[in-house]
Amino acid sequence: MRTVLIAMGILAATSLSAFAAEPAKLMETKMGKVYTTDKGMTLYTFDKDTKGKSNCDAKCLSNWPAFYADAGAKAEGEWTLVKASDGKEMWAYEGKPLYMFAKDKKAGDMTGDGVGGVWHVAK
């Protein structure tokens, strides 16, 4: 009986931690804390998006790849899902769709901040 209870406790603890995981992480940078992918690639927001809607078309997505959600991903709290222009689900934080920048080559690069006056690191 004790083994069953311990196993149930472990299962509950691992299920809760998996459920509570955010799709992105905060990384400390020279610009303060910014959101990144799990591989450390900086995430950006686009001023031309509207809350809950991506306005980055196919050409835009070639330079600013969407931060796509895995199949079966579920929105939780401030993290929501929106459709990219290619129809795939992407992550949004506080209603703002999130993107990466094609010219960022390694973890921690933030070369997309301020591009065109409409791209900003996600904070």
Short mmCIF file of N, CA and C in Angstrom, two decimals, residues 54-97:
data_model
loop_
_atom_site.label_atom_id
_atom_site.label_comp_id
_atom_site.label_asym_id
_atom_site.label_seq_id
_atom_site.Cartn_x
_atom_site.Cartn_y
_atom_site.Cartn_z
N SER A 54 -2.00 37.50 -35.39
CA SER A 54 -0.74 37.75 -36.07
C SER A 54 -1.01 38.42 -37.41
N ASN A 55 -0.30 39.49 -37.68
CA ASN A 55 -0.39 40.19 -38.97
C ASN A 55 0.91 40.06 -39.76
N CYS A 56 1.69 39.06 -39.44
CA CYS A 56 2.96 38.78 -40.12
C CYS A 56 2.65 37.79 -41.26
N ASP A 57 2.71 38.27 -42.52
CA ASP A 57 2.36 37.42 -43.67
C ASP A 57 3.50 36.44 -44.00
N ALA A 58 3.34 35.70 -45.08
CA ALA A 58 4.32 34.67 -45.44
C ALA A 58 5.73 35.23 -45.63
N LYS A 59 5.86 36.39 -46.30
CA LYS A 59 7.18 37.00 -46.49
C LYS A 59 7.76 37.40 -45.14
N CYS A 60 6.94 37.97 -44.30
CA CYS A 60 7.35 38.37 -42.96
C CYS A 60 7.83 37.15 -42.17
N LEU A 61 7.08 36.04 -42.24
CA LEU A 61 7.45 34.83 -41.49
C LEU A 61 8.79 34.25 -41.94
N SER A 62 9.21 34.55 -43.16
CA SER A 62 10.51 34.03 -43.60
C SER A 62 11.65 34.73 -42.85
N ASN A 63 11.45 35.98 -42.46
CA ASN A 63 12.45 36.72 -41.68
C ASN A 63 12.19 36.63 -40.18
N TRP A 64 10.94 36.46 -39.82
CA TRP A 64 10.51 36.44 -38.42
C TRP A 64 9.71 35.16 -38.17
N PRO A 65 10.38 34.01 -38.07
CA PRO A 65 9.66 32.75 -37.87
C PRO A 65 8.80 32.79 -36.60
N ALA A 66 7.60 32.29 -36.75
CA ALA A 66 6.68 32.22 -35.61
C ALA A 66 7.22 31.28 -34.54
N PHE A 67 6.90 31.57 -33.30
CA PHE A 67 7.23 30.69 -32.19
C PHE A 67 6.08 29.68 -32.11
N TYR A 68 6.20 28.62 -32.93
CA TYR A 68 5.14 27.64 -33.07
C TYR A 68 4.94 26.82 -31.80
N ALA A 69 3.69 26.46 -31.59
CA ALA A 69 3.32 25.60 -30.47
C ALA A 69 3.41 24.14 -30.92
N ASP A 70 3.78 23.27 -30.00
CA ASP A 70 3.78 21.84 -30.29
C ASP A 70 2.34 21.36 -30.44
N ALA A 71 2.16 20.28 -31.17
CA ALA A 71 0.83 19.68 -31.31
C ALA A 71 0.28 19.36 -29.92
N GLY A 72 -0.95 19.67 -29.70
CA GLY A 72 -1.59 19.39 -28.42
C GLY A 72 -1.33 20.42 -27.34
N ALA A 73 -0.60 21.48 -27.66
CA ALA A 73 -0.32 22.53 -26.67
C ALA A 73 -1.64 23.16 -26.22
N LYS A 74 -1.69 23.56 -24.97
CA LYS A 74 -2.88 24.17 -24.40
C LYS A 74 -2.53 25.54 -23.82
N ALA A 75 -3.39 26.50 -24.09
CA ALA A 75 -3.23 27.84 -23.53
C ALA A 75 -3.42 27.77 -22.02
N GLU A 76 -2.67 28.62 -21.30
CA GLU A 76 -2.80 28.68 -19.86
C GLU A 76 -2.37 30.05 -19.36
N GLY A 77 -3.24 30.70 -18.60
CA GLY A 77 -2.91 32.00 -18.03
C GLY A 77 -2.65 33.03 -19.12
N GLU A 78 -1.50 33.69 -19.05
CA GLU A 78 -1.14 34.73 -20.02
C GLU A 78 -0.65 34.15 -21.34
N TRP A 79 -0.43 32.83 -21.38
CA TRP A 79 0.05 32.16 -22.59
C TRP A 79 -1.14 31.67 -23.39
N THR A 80 -1.29 32.18 -24.62
CA THR A 80 -2.40 31.79 -25.48
C THR A 80 -1.87 31.30 -26.82
N LEU A 81 -2.75 30.75 -27.60
CA LEU A 81 -2.41 30.27 -28.94
C LEU A 81 -3.15 31.10 -29.97
N VAL A 82 -2.46 31.49 -31.03
CA VAL A 82 -3.07 32.22 -32.15
C VAL A 82 -2.61 31.55 -33.43
N LYS A 83 -3.29 31.85 -34.52
CA LYS A 83 -2.92 31.28 -35.82
C LYS A 83 -1.93 32.20 -36.52
N ALA A 84 -0.84 31.62 -37.00
CA ALA A 84 0.09 32.34 -37.86
C ALA A 84 -0.55 32.42 -39.25
N SER A 85 -0.01 33.24 -40.13
CA SER A 85 -0.59 33.39 -41.47
C SER A 85 -0.55 32.09 -42.27
N ASP A 86 0.33 31.16 -41.88
CA ASP A 86 0.39 29.86 -42.56
C ASP A 86 -0.60 28.85 -41.98
N GLY A 87 -1.41 29.31 -41.01
CA GLY A 87 -2.45 28.46 -40.42
C GLY A 87 -2.01 27.63 -39.23
N LYS A 88 -0.72 27.62 -38.94
CA LYS A 88 -0.22 26.85 -37.80
C LYS A 88 -0.41 27.64 -36.51
N GLU A 89 -0.52 26.92 -35.39
CA GLU A 89 -0.67 27.56 -34.09
C GLU A 89 0.67 28.06 -33.59
N MET A 90 0.66 29.29 -33.06
CA MET A 90 1.86 29.88 -32.48
C MET A 90 1.52 30.42 -31.11
N TRP A 91 2.56 30.60 -30.29
CA TRP A 91 2.37 31.11 -28.94
C TRP A 91 2.24 32.63 -28.94
N ALA A 92 1.44 33.11 -28.00
CA ALA A 92 1.32 34.54 -27.74
C ALA A 92 1.41 34.73 -26.23
N TYR A 93 2.00 35.82 -25.81
CA TYR A 93 2.08 36.16 -24.39
C TYR A 93 1.32 37.47 -24.18
N GLU A 94 0.39 37.44 -23.27
CA GLU A 94 -0.49 38.59 -23.02
C GLU A 94 -1.14 39.05 -24.32
N GLY A 95 -1.51 38.10 -25.17
CA GLY A 95 -2.19 38.38 -26.42
C GLY A 95 -1.29 38.79 -27.56
N LYS A 96 0.02 38.93 -27.32
CA LYS A 96 0.96 39.36 -28.36
C LYS A 96 1.65 38.13 -28.96
N PRO A 97 1.43 37.87 -30.26
CA PRO A 97 2.13 36.74 -30.90
C PRO A 97 3.65 36.91 -30.79
#
